[in-house]
Amino acid sequence: SQERLMIAVVSFGFKHGTPLDSDVVFDVRFLANPFWFPRLKNLNGTHEDVAQYVLSDPLTEPLLEKLFDLVEYSLPQYIKEGKAYLTIAIGCTGGKHRSVVVANELARFLSSANYNVRVEHRDLMQSRGETDAH
């Protein structure tokens, strides 16, 4: 049953390394980057303005549809396989903006499908002093 599978959706920044326990990793670095907008740079993906910015990129909605579709298709197979824990990692450059927004959207989708899901933003608290540019 869906309740038996524990799903962790983890946002992260590639420049801080891929989470070691990831089962599935999605790279969302092709989405528009709020980092380049002074007004959004020091906010993060949990902030409404940043979420709106990322969600308004014309690439985001098709990505989410395909992501939801793939995850929805795969989960029953993992369950059948007897998997108890699944970690889906969503990465952008610094792990503060795009990956956070997409991870939150995915977690919301999974919750609405009655999956047991928790979301973790691994790199949200990384020090501000670093450069997110590369």
PDB file of C-alpha atoms in Angstrom:
ATOM      1  CA  SER A   1       0.000   0.000   0.000  1.00  0.00           C
ATOM      2  CA  GLN A   2       1.060   3.612  -0.535  1.00  0.00           C
ATOM      3  CA  GLU A   3       1.289   4.259   3.206  1.00  0.00           C
ATOM      4  CA  ARG A   4       4.134   1.782   3.622  1.00  0.00           C
ATOM      5  CA  LEU A   5       6.546   3.621   1.345  1.00  0.00           C
ATOM      6  CA  MET A   6       8.301   6.568   3.006  1.00  0.00           C
ATOM      7  CA  ILE A   7       9.296   9.142   0.409  1.00  0.00           C
ATOM      8  CA  ALA A   8      11.832  11.874   1.098  1.00  0.00           C
ATOM      9  CA  VAL A   9      11.966  14.723  -1.404  1.00  0.00           C
ATOM     10  CA  VAL A  10      15.271  16.525  -0.938  1.00  0.00           C
ATOM     11  CA  SER A  11      16.332  19.786  -2.577  1.00  0.00           C
ATOM     12  CA  PHE A  12      20.072  20.349  -2.888  1.00  0.00           C
ATOM     13  CA  GLY A  13      22.772  22.348  -4.655  1.00  0.00           C
ATOM     14  CA  PHE A  14      25.089  20.483  -7.016  1.00  0.00           C
ATOM     15  CA  LYS A  15      27.998  22.647  -5.875  1.00  0.00           C
ATOM     16  CA  HIS A  16      27.598  21.122  -2.389  1.00  0.00           C
ATOM     17  CA  GLY A  17      27.490  17.551  -3.766  1.00  0.00           C
ATOM     18  CA  THR A  18      24.661  15.139  -4.558  1.00  0.00           C
ATOM     19  CA  PRO A  19      22.884  13.683  -1.486  1.00  0.00           C
ATOM     20  CA  LEU A  20      24.433  10.249  -0.947  1.00  0.00           C
ATOM     21  CA  ASP A  21      21.183   8.454  -0.171  1.00  0.00           C
ATOM     22  CA  SER A  22      19.411   9.604  -3.371  1.00  0.00           C
ATOM     23  CA  ASP A  23      17.586   6.920  -5.318  1.00  0.00           C
ATOM     24  CA  VAL A  24      16.527   9.292  -8.091  1.00  0.00           C
ATOM     25  CA  VAL A  25      18.142  12.635  -8.959  1.00  0.00           C
ATOM     26  CA  PHE A  26      16.604  15.361 -11.119  1.00  0.00           C
ATOM     27  CA  ASP A  27      18.598  18.357 -12.325  1.00  0.00           C
ATOM     28  CA  VAL A  28      16.525  21.558 -12.646  1.00  0.00           C
ATOM     29  CA  ARG A  29      19.416  23.907 -13.474  1.00  0.00           C
ATOM     30  CA  PHE A  30      17.844  24.676 -16.866  1.00  0.00           C
ATOM     31  CA  LEU A  31      14.996  26.626 -15.205  1.00  0.00           C
ATOM     32  CA  ALA A  32      15.235  30.421 -14.911  1.00  0.00           C
ATOM     33  CA  ASN A  33      17.529  31.283 -12.005  1.00  0.00           C
ATOM     34  CA  PRO A  34      16.253  33.811  -9.405  1.00  0.00           C
ATOM     35  CA  PHE A  35      19.858  34.210  -8.224  1.00  0.00           C
ATOM     36  CA  TRP A  36      20.469  36.756 -10.998  1.00  0.00           C
ATOM     37  CA  PHE A  37      17.717  39.079  -9.738  1.00  0.00           C
ATOM     38  CA  PRO A  38      18.930  41.260  -6.854  1.00  0.00           C
ATOM     39  CA  ARG A  39      15.408  41.385  -5.409  1.00  0.00           C
ATOM     40  CA  LEU A  40      15.199  37.565  -5.260  1.00  0.00           C
ATOM     41  CA  LYS A  41      18.833  36.580  -4.768  1.00  0.00           C
ATOM     42  CA  ASN A  42      18.801  36.625  -0.961  1.00  0.00           C
ATOM     43  CA  LEU A  43      15.341  35.109  -0.658  1.00  0.00           C
ATOM     44  CA  ASN A  44      14.893  31.366  -1.104  1.00  0.00           C
ATOM     45  CA  GLY A  45      12.462  29.009  -2.792  1.00  0.00           C
ATOM     46  CA  THR A  46      10.106  28.938   0.188  1.00  0.00           C
ATOM     47  CA  HIS A  47       9.371  32.634  -0.465  1.00  0.00           C
ATOM     48  CA  GLU A  48       6.260  33.353  -2.548  1.00  0.00           C
ATOM     49  CA  ASP A  49       8.075  35.758  -4.936  1.00  0.00           C
ATOM     50  CA  VAL A  50      10.784  33.211  -5.709  1.00  0.00           C
ATOM     51  CA  ALA A  51       8.214  30.445  -6.178  1.00  0.00           C
ATOM     52  CA  GLN A  52       6.211  32.672  -8.553  1.00  0.00           C
ATOM     53  CA  TYR A  53       9.344  33.518 -10.515  1.00  0.00           C
ATOM     54  CA  VAL A  54      10.342  29.855 -10.957  1.00  0.00           C
ATOM     55  CA  LEU A  55       6.771  28.723 -11.671  1.00  0.00           C
ATOM     56  CA  SER A  56       6.321  31.439 -14.294  1.00  0.00           C
ATOM     57  CA  ASP A  57       9.243  30.104 -16.377  1.00  0.00           C
ATOM     58  CA  PRO A  58       7.509  28.492 -19.405  1.00  0.00           C
ATOM     59  CA  LEU A  59       9.697  25.405 -18.902  1.00  0.00           C
ATOM     60  CA  THR A  60       8.538  24.761 -15.335  1.00  0.00           C
ATOM     61  CA  GLU A  61       4.974  23.569 -15.868  1.00  0.00           C
ATOM     62  CA  PRO A  62       5.849  20.977 -18.547  1.00  0.00           C
ATOM     63  CA  LEU A  63       8.735  19.807 -16.343  1.00  0.00           C
ATOM     64  CA  LEU A  64       6.414  19.364 -13.342  1.00  0.00           C
ATOM     65  CA  GLU A  65       3.840  17.490 -15.436  1.00  0.00           C
ATOM     66  CA  LYS A  66       6.473  15.073 -16.746  1.00  0.00           C
ATOM     67  CA  LEU A  67       8.094  14.738 -13.328  1.00  0.00           C
ATOM     68  CA  PHE A  68       4.761  13.984 -11.621  1.00  0.00           C
ATOM     69  CA  ASP A  69       3.892  11.532 -14.383  1.00  0.00           C
ATOM     70  CA  LEU A  70       7.202   9.671 -14.130  1.00  0.00           C
ATOM     71  CA  VAL A  71       7.117   9.547 -10.326  1.00  0.00           C
ATOM     72  CA  GLU A  72       3.474   8.437 -10.284  1.00  0.00           C
ATOM     73  CA  TYR A  73       4.312   5.684 -12.773  1.00  0.00           C
ATOM     74  CA  SER A  74       7.415   4.517 -10.873  1.00  0.00           C
ATOM     75  CA  LEU A  75       6.183   4.505  -7.266  1.00  0.00           C
ATOM     76  CA  PRO A  76       3.885   1.456  -7.531  1.00  0.00           C
ATOM     77  CA  GLN A  77       6.834  -0.438  -9.071  1.00  0.00           C
ATOM     78  CA  TYR A  78       9.091   0.473  -6.132  1.00  0.00           C
ATOM     79  CA  ILE A  79       6.327  -0.580  -3.743  1.00  0.00           C
ATOM     80  CA  LYS A  80       5.889  -3.905  -5.558  1.00  0.00           C
ATOM     81  CA  GLU A  81       9.649  -4.381  -5.283  1.00  0.00           C
ATOM     82  CA  GLY A  82       9.264  -4.071  -1.499  1.00  0.00           C
ATOM     83  CA  LYS A  83      11.119  -0.767  -1.163  1.00  0.00           C
ATOM     84  CA  ALA A  84      10.357   0.925   2.171  1.00  0.00           C
ATOM     85  CA  TYR A  85      12.247   4.204   1.666  1.00  0.00           C
ATOM     86  CA  LEU A  86      12.716   6.266  -1.449  1.00  0.00           C
ATOM     87  CA  THR A  87      14.706   9.477  -1.735  1.00  0.00           C
ATOM     88  CA  ILE A  88      14.005  11.757  -4.684  1.00  0.00           C
ATOM     89  CA  ALA A  89      16.612  14.510  -4.921  1.00  0.00           C
ATOM     90  CA  ILE A  90      16.038  17.707  -6.880  1.00  0.00           C
ATOM     91  CA  GLY A  91      19.159  19.737  -7.610  1.00  0.00           C
ATOM     92  CA  CYS A  92      19.992  23.227  -8.826  1.00  0.00           C
ATOM     93  CA  THR A  93      23.263  25.153  -8.564  1.00  0.00           C
ATOM     94  CA  GLY A  94      23.164  26.361  -4.974  1.00  0.00           C
ATOM     95  CA  GLY A  95      20.139  24.500  -3.606  1.00  0.00           C
ATOM     96  CA  LYS A  96      18.319  27.636  -2.473  1.00  0.00           C
ATOM     97  CA  HIS A  97      15.891  28.622  -5.227  1.00  0.00           C
ATOM     98  CA  ARG A  98      14.822  26.391  -8.116  1.00  0.00           C
ATOM     99  CA  SER A  99      15.308  23.003  -6.458  1.00  0.00           C
ATOM    100  CA  VAL A 100      13.413  24.186  -3.368  1.00  0.00           C
ATOM    101  CA  VAL A 101      10.410  25.293  -5.434  1.00  0.00           C
ATOM    102  CA  VAL A 102      10.318  22.069  -7.491  1.00  0.00           C
ATOM    103  CA  ALA A 103      10.801  19.873  -4.394  1.00  0.00           C
ATOM    104  CA  ASN A 104       7.898  21.644  -2.656  1.00  0.00           C
ATOM    105  CA  GLU A 105       5.675  21.177  -5.719  1.00  0.00           C
ATOM    106  CA  LEU A 106       6.572  17.483  -5.953  1.00  0.00           C
ATOM    107  CA  ALA A 107       5.957  16.943  -2.226  1.00  0.00           C
ATOM    108  CA  ARG A 108       2.575  18.671  -2.525  1.00  0.00           C
ATOM    109  CA  PHE A 109       1.664  16.421  -5.461  1.00  0.00           C
ATOM    110  CA  LEU A 110       2.696  13.245  -3.603  1.00  0.00           C
ATOM    111  CA  SER A 111       0.778  14.271  -0.470  1.00  0.00           C
ATOM    112  CA  SER A 112      -2.332  14.865  -2.544  1.00  0.00           C
ATOM    113  CA  ALA A 113      -1.919  11.324  -3.946  1.00  0.00           C
ATOM    114  CA  ASN A 114      -1.831  10.040  -0.327  1.00  0.00           C
ATOM    115  CA  TYR A 115       1.808   9.113  -0.301  1.00  0.00           C
ATOM    116  CA  ASN A 116       3.777   9.365   2.921  1.00  0.00           C
ATOM    117  CA  VAL A 117       6.183  12.171   2.068  1.00  0.00           C
ATOM    118  CA  ARG A 118       8.534  14.547   3.818  1.00  0.00           C
ATOM    119  CA  VAL A 119      10.449  17.362   2.207  1.00  0.00           C
ATOM    120  CA  GLU A 120      13.921  18.433   3.221  1.00  0.00           C
ATOM    121  CA  HIS A 121      15.825  21.429   1.900  1.00  0.00           C
ATOM    122  CA  ARG A 122      19.382  20.333   2.515  1.00  0.00           C
ATOM    123  CA  ASP A 123      21.299  23.416   1.416  1.00  0.00           C
ATOM    124  CA  LEU A 124      18.887  26.182   2.332  1.00  0.00           C
ATOM    125  CA  MET A 125      21.040  27.297   5.244  1.00  0.00           C
ATOM    126  CA  GLN A 126      24.398  27.267   3.421  1.00  0.00           C
ATOM    127  CA  SER A 127      26.272  30.490   4.174  1.00  0.00           C
ATOM    128  CA  ARG A 128      25.230  33.579   2.230  1.00  0.00           C
ATOM    129  CA  GLY A 129      28.816  34.586   1.570  1.00  0.00           C
ATOM    130  CA  GLU A 130      29.403  31.953  -1.088  1.00  0.00           C
ATOM    131  CA  THR A 131      28.940  32.638  -4.758  1.00  0.00           C
ATOM    132  CA  ASP A 132      26.097  30.772  -6.433  1.00  0.00           C
ATOM    133  CA  ALA A 133      27.160  31.798  -9.891  1.00  0.00           C
ATOM    134  CA  HIS A 134      29.022  28.814 -11.291  1.00  0.00           C
TER     135      HIS A 134
END
